[in-house]
Amino acid sequence: LLLLLEGLAYAHERGICHGDLKPTNILLQKNEQGKYHPKIGDFGVARKFTASNSSDASLWGIPTGSWFCKPREQLINDGTISPLSDVWRMGAILYQCLTGQLPRSNNAELVSNKFSQQIPVLPIRELMPSIPATIESVVMTSLQTNPADRFQSSRAMYHALKNAIIH
């Protein structure tokens, strides 16, 4: 998972937002030693943003992605993508990898809460008590409804997850 965050940070640092991160866009590549490495695929809706590493850089364009991997700002304004929406989406992927479940319970709840200030996400340790609190904290920070409360870059999320894994 760190490799995915490193790849996402590489794209963001070059001014590219993916805009449609989801589990089906994570590919596994087998190397000569038979080990698999994750790769981010499908940059079909990726867009260049103008202010590299800016937390408020965003683009307006075509509707993007699957509802279950969309942060609140994309649910409200479907064509917007930003580095912080990619951070939310990466958190959703990590959540699903750790729990086997989506970060939101169902479509009806999502629609009813679409315009509210918070869209609830069940804490990871309620589903998987064996997950270390430090890792849960990284994932839950990335899934904050308010973009200002998330990691302000994919690089910051990478470092936080790396530290959580080490400790």
PDB file of N, CA and C in Angstrom, residues 34-107:
ATOM      1  N   GLY A  34       8.797 -13.332  -9.122  1.00  0.00           N
ATOM      2  CA  GLY A  34       7.478 -13.872  -8.828  1.00  0.00           C
ATOM      3  C   GLY A  34       6.696 -13.088  -7.793  1.00  0.00           C
ATOM      4  N   LYS A  35       7.198 -11.924  -7.387  1.00  0.00           N
ATOM      5  CA  LYS A  35       6.500 -11.088  -6.410  1.00  0.00           C
ATOM      6  C   LYS A  35       5.608 -10.094  -7.145  1.00  0.00           C
ATOM      7  N   TYR A  36       4.473  -9.822  -6.523  1.00  0.00           N
ATOM      8  CA  TYR A  36       3.529  -8.879  -7.111  1.00  0.00           C
ATOM      9  C   TYR A  36       3.714  -7.491  -6.518  1.00  0.00           C
ATOM     10  N   HIS A  37       3.598  -6.499  -7.352  1.00  0.00           N
ATOM     11  CA  HIS A  37       3.701  -5.102  -6.933  1.00  0.00           C
ATOM     12  C   HIS A  37       2.472  -4.349  -7.433  1.00  0.00           C
ATOM     13  N   PRO A  38       1.852  -3.547  -6.563  1.00  0.00           N
ATOM     14  CA  PRO A  38       0.658  -2.803  -6.995  1.00  0.00           C
ATOM     15  C   PRO A  38       1.039  -1.605  -7.854  1.00  0.00           C
ATOM     16  N   LYS A  39       0.177  -1.331  -8.812  1.00  0.00           N
ATOM     17  CA  LYS A  39       0.330  -0.177  -9.697  1.00  0.00           C
ATOM     18  C   LYS A  39      -1.025   0.507  -9.814  1.00  0.00           C
ATOM     19  N   ILE A  40      -0.999   1.815  -9.929  1.00  0.00           N
ATOM     20  CA  ILE A  40      -2.230   2.568 -10.150  1.00  0.00           C
ATOM     21  C   ILE A  40      -2.482   2.613 -11.651  1.00  0.00           C
ATOM     22  N   GLY A  41      -3.671   2.203 -12.041  1.00  0.00           N
ATOM     23  CA  GLY A  41      -4.044   2.197 -13.454  1.00  0.00           C
ATOM     24  C   GLY A  41      -5.205   3.123 -13.737  1.00  0.00           C
ATOM     25  N   ASP A  42      -5.593   3.168 -14.983  1.00  0.00           N
ATOM     26  CA  ASP A  42      -6.745   3.924 -15.485  1.00  0.00           C
ATOM     27  C   ASP A  42      -6.680   5.401 -15.120  1.00  0.00           C
ATOM     28  N   PHE A  43      -5.812   6.112 -15.783  1.00  0.00           N
ATOM     29  CA  PHE A  43      -5.730   7.563 -15.628  1.00  0.00           C
ATOM     30  C   PHE A  43      -6.637   8.261 -16.645  1.00  0.00           C
ATOM     31  N   GLY A  44      -7.726   7.576 -17.040  1.00  0.00           N
ATOM     32  CA  GLY A  44      -8.617   8.088 -18.084  1.00  0.00           C
ATOM     33  C   GLY A  44      -9.292   9.408 -17.764  1.00  0.00           C
ATOM     34  N   VAL A  45      -9.577   9.675 -16.493  1.00  0.00           N
ATOM     35  CA  VAL A  45     -10.187  10.958 -16.129  1.00  0.00           C
ATOM     36  C   VAL A  45      -9.199  11.860 -15.397  1.00  0.00           C
ATOM     37  N   ALA A  46      -7.928  11.451 -15.369  1.00  0.00           N
ATOM     38  CA  ALA A  46      -6.904  12.259 -14.693  1.00  0.00           C
ATOM     39  C   ALA A  46      -6.837  13.639 -15.334  1.00  0.00           C
ATOM     40  N   ARG A  47      -6.564  14.624 -14.512  1.00  0.00           N
ATOM     41  CA  ARG A  47      -6.469  16.003 -14.990  1.00  0.00           C
ATOM     42  C   ARG A  47      -5.271  16.676 -14.349  1.00  0.00           C
ATOM     43  N   LYS A  48      -4.732  17.623 -15.060  1.00  0.00           N
ATOM     44  CA  LYS A  48      -3.643  18.435 -14.528  1.00  0.00           C
ATOM     45  C   LYS A  48      -4.270  19.532 -13.690  1.00  0.00           C
ATOM     46  N   PHE A  49      -3.710  19.776 -12.515  1.00  0.00           N
ATOM     47  CA  PHE A  49      -4.172  20.908 -11.720  1.00  0.00           C
ATOM     48  C   PHE A  49      -3.090  21.960 -11.731  1.00  0.00           C
ATOM     49  N   THR A  50      -3.472  23.202 -11.509  1.00  0.00           N
ATOM     50  CA  THR A  50      -2.561  24.309 -11.761  1.00  0.00           C
ATOM     51  C   THR A  50      -1.600  24.602 -10.632  1.00  0.00           C
ATOM     52  N   ALA A  51      -1.983  24.376  -9.405  1.00  0.00           N
ATOM     53  CA  ALA A  51      -1.121  24.735  -8.274  1.00  0.00           C
ATOM     54  C   ALA A  51      -0.579  23.460  -7.642  1.00  0.00           C
ATOM     55  N   SER A  52       0.588  23.011  -8.071  1.00  0.00           N
ATOM     56  CA  SER A  52       1.169  21.780  -7.557  1.00  0.00           C
ATOM     57  C   SER A  52       1.308  21.850  -6.039  1.00  0.00           C
ATOM     58  N   ASN A  53       0.908  20.740  -5.396  1.00  0.00           N
ATOM     59  CA  ASN A  53       0.950  20.603  -3.935  1.00  0.00           C
ATOM     60  C   ASN A  53       0.018  21.550  -3.203  1.00  0.00           C
ATOM     61  N   SER A  54      -0.961  22.128  -3.891  1.00  0.00           N
ATOM     62  CA  SER A  54      -1.896  23.033  -3.235  1.00  0.00           C
ATOM     63  C   SER A  54      -3.102  22.256  -2.741  1.00  0.00           C
ATOM     64  N   SER A  55      -3.478  22.475  -1.499  1.00  0.00           N
ATOM     65  CA  SER A  55      -4.615  21.748  -0.946  1.00  0.00           C
ATOM     66  C   SER A  55      -5.939  22.245  -1.508  1.00  0.00           C
ATOM     67  N   ASP A  56      -5.964  23.442  -2.095  1.00  0.00           N
ATOM     68  CA  ASP A  56      -7.228  23.929  -2.627  1.00  0.00           C
ATOM     69  C   ASP A  56      -7.258  23.935  -4.152  1.00  0.00           C
ATOM     70  N   ALA A  57      -6.277  23.323  -4.795  1.00  0.00           N
ATOM     71  CA  ALA A  57      -6.306  23.215  -6.249  1.00  0.00           C
ATOM     72  C   ALA A  57      -7.393  22.230  -6.641  1.00  0.00           C
ATOM     73  N   SER A  58      -8.219  22.588  -7.572  1.00  0.00           N
ATOM     74  CA  SER A  58      -9.246  21.670  -8.042  1.00  0.00           C
ATOM     75  C   SER A  58      -9.564  21.952  -9.492  1.00  0.00           C
ATOM     76  N   LEU A  59     -10.244  21.019 -10.099  1.00  0.00           N
ATOM     77  CA  LEU A  59     -10.639  21.114 -11.487  1.00  0.00           C
ATOM     78  C   LEU A  59     -12.122  20.822 -11.594  1.00  0.00           C
ATOM     79  N   TRP A  60     -12.746  21.403 -12.547  1.00  0.00           N
ATOM     80  CA  TRP A  60     -14.129  21.077 -12.854  1.00  0.00           C
ATOM     81  C   TRP A  60     -14.134  20.435 -14.213  1.00  0.00           C
ATOM     82  N   GLY A  61     -14.820  19.325 -14.316  1.00  0.00           N
ATOM     83  CA  GLY A  61     -14.815  18.627 -15.589  1.00  0.00           C
ATOM     84  C   GLY A  61     -15.930  17.625 -15.654  1.00  0.00           C
ATOM     85  N   ILE A  62     -15.631  16.478 -16.205  1.00  0.00           N
ATOM     86  CA  ILE A  62     -16.635  15.450 -16.400  1.00  0.00           C
ATOM     87  C   ILE A  62     -16.908  14.714 -15.091  1.00  0.00           C
ATOM     88  N   PRO A  63     -18.111  14.145 -14.943  1.00  0.00           N
ATOM     89  CA  PRO A  63     -18.372  13.329 -13.757  1.00  0.00           C
ATOM     90  C   PRO A  63     -17.378  12.181 -13.691  1.00  0.00           C
ATOM     91  N   THR A  64     -16.927  11.871 -12.484  1.00  0.00           N
ATOM     92  CA  THR A  64     -15.882  10.868 -12.331  1.00  0.00           C
ATOM     93  C   THR A  64     -16.230   9.840 -11.278  1.00  0.00           C
ATOM     94  N   GLY A  65     -15.874   8.611 -11.557  1.00  0.00           N
ATOM     95  CA  GLY A  65     -15.753   7.592 -10.543  1.00  0.00           C
ATOM     96  C   GLY A  65     -17.012   6.959 -10.009  1.00  0.00           C
ATOM     97  N   SER A  66     -16.793   6.011  -9.130  1.00  0.00           N
ATOM     98  CA  SER A  66     -17.834   5.231  -8.489  1.00  0.00           C
ATOM     99  C   SER A  66     -18.240   5.888  -7.183  1.00  0.00           C
ATOM    100  N   TRP A  67     -19.536   5.878  -6.868  1.00  0.00           N
ATOM    101  CA  TRP A  67     -20.049   6.596  -5.703  1.00  0.00           C
ATOM    102  C   TRP A  67     -19.398   6.152  -4.408  1.00  0.00           C
ATOM    103  N   PHE A  68     -19.078   4.863  -4.282  1.00  0.00           N
ATOM    104  CA  PHE A  68     -18.562   4.368  -3.003  1.00  0.00           C
ATOM    105  C   PHE A  68     -17.136   4.842  -2.728  1.00  0.00           C
ATOM    106  N   CYS A  69     -16.457   5.332  -3.736  1.00  0.00           N
ATOM    107  CA  CYS A  69     -15.093   5.838  -3.540  1.00  0.00           C
ATOM    108  C   CYS A  69     -15.025   7.340  -3.753  1.00  0.00           C
ATOM    109  N   LYS A  70     -16.141   8.028  -3.579  1.00  0.00           N
ATOM    110  CA  LYS A  70     -16.154   9.474  -3.771  1.00  0.00           C
ATOM    111  C   LYS A  70     -16.206  10.209  -2.438  1.00  0.00           C
ATOM    112  N   PRO A  71     -15.348  11.203  -2.276  1.00  0.00           N
ATOM    113  CA  PRO A  71     -15.461  12.059  -1.098  1.00  0.00           C
ATOM    114  C   PRO A  71     -16.675  12.978  -1.248  1.00  0.00           C
ATOM    115  N   ARG A  72     -17.089  13.575  -0.157  1.00  0.00           N
ATOM    116  CA  ARG A  72     -18.284  14.433  -0.150  1.00  0.00           C
ATOM    117  C   ARG A  72     -18.230  15.507  -1.227  1.00  0.00           C
ATOM    118  N   GLU A  73     -17.066  16.155  -1.402  1.00  0.00           N
ATOM    119  CA  GLU A  73     -16.995  17.242  -2.380  1.00  0.00           C
ATOM    120  C   GLU A  73     -17.268  16.761  -3.802  1.00  0.00           C
ATOM    121  N   GLN A  74     -16.962  15.507  -4.093  1.00  0.00           N
ATOM    122  CA  GLN A  74     -17.277  14.982  -5.417  1.00  0.00           C
ATOM    123  C   GLN A  74     -18.728  14.531  -5.515  1.00  0.00           C
ATOM    124  N   LEU A  75     -19.332  14.148  -4.414  1.00  0.00           N
ATOM    125  CA  LEU A  75     -20.746  13.798  -4.438  1.00  0.00           C
ATOM    126  C   LEU A  75     -21.601  15.031  -4.712  1.00  0.00           C
ATOM    127  N   ILE A  76     -21.178  16.161  -4.183  1.00  0.00           N
ATOM    128  CA  ILE A  76     -21.933  17.394  -4.366  1.00  0.00           C
ATOM    129  C   ILE A  76     -21.665  18.014  -5.735  1.00  0.00           C
ATOM    130  N   ASN A  77     -20.409  18.067  -6.134  1.00  0.00           N
ATOM    131  CA  ASN A  77     -19.998  18.643  -7.418  1.00  0.00           C
ATOM    132  C   ASN A  77     -19.248  17.563  -8.178  1.00  0.00           C
ATOM    133  N   ASP A  78     -19.978  16.739  -8.912  1.00  0.00           N
ATOM    134  CA  ASP A  78     -19.441  15.510  -9.467  1.00  0.00           C
ATOM    135  C   ASP A  78     -18.218  15.683 -10.353  1.00  0.00           C
ATOM    136  N   GLY A  79     -18.043  16.810 -10.998  1.00  0.00           N
ATOM    137  CA  GLY A  79     -16.922  16.968 -11.905  1.00  0.00           C
ATOM    138  C   GLY A  79     -15.656  17.475 -11.254  1.00  0.00           C
ATOM    139  N   THR A  80     -15.662  17.719  -9.945  1.00  0.00           N
ATOM    140  CA  THR A  80     -14.473  18.274  -9.304  1.00  0.00           C
ATOM    141  C   THR A  80     -13.523  17.166  -8.874  1.00  0.00           C
ATOM    142  N   ILE A  81     -12.237  17.371  -9.135  1.00  0.00           N
ATOM    143  CA  ILE A  81     -11.209  16.477  -8.599  1.00  0.00           C
ATOM    144  C   ILE A  81     -10.084  17.343  -8.057  1.00  0.00           C
ATOM    145  N   SER A  82      -9.406  16.833  -7.062  1.00  0.00           N
ATOM    146  CA  SER A  82      -8.286  17.552  -6.473  1.00  0.00           C
ATOM    147  C   SER A  82      -7.359  16.540  -5.822  1.00  0.00           C
ATOM    148  N   PRO A  83      -6.154  16.949  -5.449  1.00  0.00           N
ATOM    149  CA  PRO A  83      -5.283  16.036  -4.720  1.00  0.00           C
ATOM    150  C   PRO A  83      -5.940  15.520  -3.432  1.00  0.00           C
ATOM    151  N   LEU A  84      -6.745  16.349  -2.782  1.00  0.00           N
ATOM    152  CA  LEU A  84      -7.374  15.915  -1.531  1.00  0.00           C
ATOM    153  C   LEU A  84      -8.505  14.922  -1.770  1.00  0.00           C
ATOM    154  N   SER A  85      -9.142  14.987  -2.942  1.00  0.00           N
ATOM    155  CA  SER A  85     -10.128  13.951  -3.251  1.00  0.00           C
ATOM    156  C   SER A  85      -9.425  12.624  -3.526  1.00  0.00           C
ATOM    157  N   ASP A  86      -8.239  12.675  -4.138  1.00  0.00           N
ATOM    158  CA  ASP A  86      -7.456  11.452  -4.320  1.00  0.00           C
ATOM    159  C   ASP A  86      -7.009  10.875  -2.977  1.00  0.00           C
ATOM    160  N   VAL A  87      -6.675  11.729  -2.016  1.00  0.00           N
ATOM    161  CA  VAL A  87      -6.301  11.259  -0.674  1.00  0.00           C
ATOM    162  C   VAL A  87      -7.485  10.524  -0.058  1.00  0.00           C
ATOM    163  N   TRP A  88      -8.694  11.086  -0.174  1.00  0.00           N
ATOM    164  CA  TRP A  88      -9.885  10.418   0.369  1.00  0.00           C
ATOM    165  C   TRP A  88     -10.073   9.066  -0.299  1.00  0.00           C
ATOM    166  N   ARG A  89      -9.948   9.038  -1.610  1.00  0.00           N
ATOM    167  CA  ARG A  89     -10.146   7.793  -2.354  1.00  0.00           C
ATOM    168  C   ARG A  89      -9.110   6.732  -1.945  1.00  0.00           C
ATOM    169  N   MET A  90      -7.872   7.146  -1.733  1.00  0.00           N
ATOM    170  CA  MET A  90      -6.856   6.184  -1.296  1.00  0.00           C
ATOM    171  C   MET A  90      -7.198   5.658   0.098  1.00  0.00           C
ATOM    172  N   GLY A  91      -7.722   6.508   0.952  1.00  0.00           N
ATOM    173  CA  GLY A  91      -8.188   6.058   2.265  1.00  0.00           C
ATOM    174  C   GLY A  91      -9.301   5.034   2.140  1.00  0.00           C
ATOM    175  N   ALA A  92     -10.201   5.229   1.189  1.00  0.00           N
ATOM    176  CA  ALA A  92     -11.298   4.279   0.971  1.00  0.00           C
ATOM    177  C   ALA A  92     -10.757   2.921   0.515  1.00  0.00           C
ATOM    178  N   ILE A  93      -9.728   2.948  -0.326  1.00  0.00           N
ATOM    179  CA  ILE A  93      -9.104   1.698  -0.775  1.00  0.00           C
ATOM    180  C   ILE A  93      -8.436   0.993   0.406  1.00  0.00           C
ATOM    181  N   LEU A  94      -7.699   1.733   1.221  1.00  0.00           N
ATOM    182  CA  LEU A  94      -7.042   1.143   2.389  1.00  0.00           C
ATOM    183  C   LEU A  94      -8.074   0.564   3.355  1.00  0.00           C
ATOM    184  N   TYR A  95      -9.172   1.300   3.546  1.00  0.00           N
ATOM    185  CA  TYR A  95     -10.244   0.847   4.423  1.00  0.00           C
ATOM    186  C   TYR A  95     -10.765  -0.508   3.950  1.00  0.00           C
ATOM    187  N   GLN A  96     -11.024  -0.600   2.651  1.00  0.00           N
ATOM    188  CA  GLN A  96     -11.558  -1.848   2.114  1.00  0.00           C
ATOM    189  C   GLN A  96     -10.532  -2.978   2.202  1.00  0.00           C
ATOM    190  N   CYS A  97      -9.257  -2.675   1.976  1.00  0.00           N
ATOM    191  CA  CYS A  97      -8.214  -3.700   2.103  1.00  0.00           C
ATOM    192  C   CYS A  97      -8.139  -4.242   3.529  1.00  0.00           C
ATOM    193  N   LEU A  98      -8.288  -3.375   4.506  1.00  0.00           N
ATOM    194  CA  LEU A  98      -8.155  -3.778   5.907  1.00  0.00           C
ATOM    195  C   LEU A  98      -9.394  -4.470   6.463  1.00  0.00           C
ATOM    196  N   THR A  99     -10.576  -4.077   5.977  1.00  0.00           N
ATOM    197  CA  THR A  99     -11.812  -4.589   6.571  1.00  0.00           C
ATOM    198  C   THR A  99     -12.603  -5.529   5.668  1.00  0.00           C
ATOM    199  N   GLY A 100     -12.334  -5.467   4.373  1.00  0.00           N
ATOM    200  CA  GLY A 100     -13.139  -6.232   3.430  1.00  0.00           C
ATOM    201  C   GLY A 100     -14.479  -5.575   3.146  1.00  0.00           C
ATOM    202  N   GLN A 101     -14.685  -4.371   3.674  1.00  0.00           N
ATOM    203  CA  GLN A 101     -15.944  -3.655   3.483  1.00  0.00           C
ATOM    204  C   GLN A 101     -15.682  -2.260   2.932  1.00  0.00           C
ATOM    205  N   LEU A 102     -16.717  -1.690   2.349  1.00  0.00           N
ATOM    206  CA  LEU A 102     -16.645  -0.313   1.883  1.00  0.00           C
ATOM    207  C   LEU A 102     -16.712   0.633   3.070  1.00  0.00           C
ATOM    208  N   PRO A 103     -16.150   1.833   2.958  1.00  0.00           N
ATOM    209  CA  PRO A 103     -16.176   2.756   4.096  1.00  0.00           C
ATOM    210  C   PRO A 103     -17.563   3.310   4.409  1.00  0.00           C
ATOM    211  N   ARG A 104     -18.484   3.190   3.478  1.00  0.00           N
ATOM    212  CA  ARG A 104     -19.863   3.623   3.725  1.00  0.00           C
ATOM    213  C   ARG A 104     -20.774   2.413   3.625  1.00  0.00           C
ATOM    214  N   SER A 105     -21.814   2.418   4.440  1.00  0.00           N
ATOM    215  CA  SER A 105     -22.618   1.212   4.567  1.00  0.00           C
ATOM    216  C   SER A 105     -23.480   0.902   3.356  1.00  0.00           C
ATOM    217  N   ASN A 106     -24.136   1.897   2.780  1.00  0.00           N
ATOM    218  CA  ASN A 106     -24.998   1.587   1.640  1.00  0.00           C
ATOM    219  C   ASN A 106     -25.374   2.845   0.863  1.00  0.00           C
ATOM    220  N   ASN A 107     -25.947   2.631  -0.295  1.00  0.00           N
ATOM    221  CA  ASN A 107     -26.301   3.721  -1.188  1.00  0.00           C
ATOM    222  C   ASN A 107     -27.368   4.634  -0.588  1.00  0.00           C
TER     223      ASN A 107
END
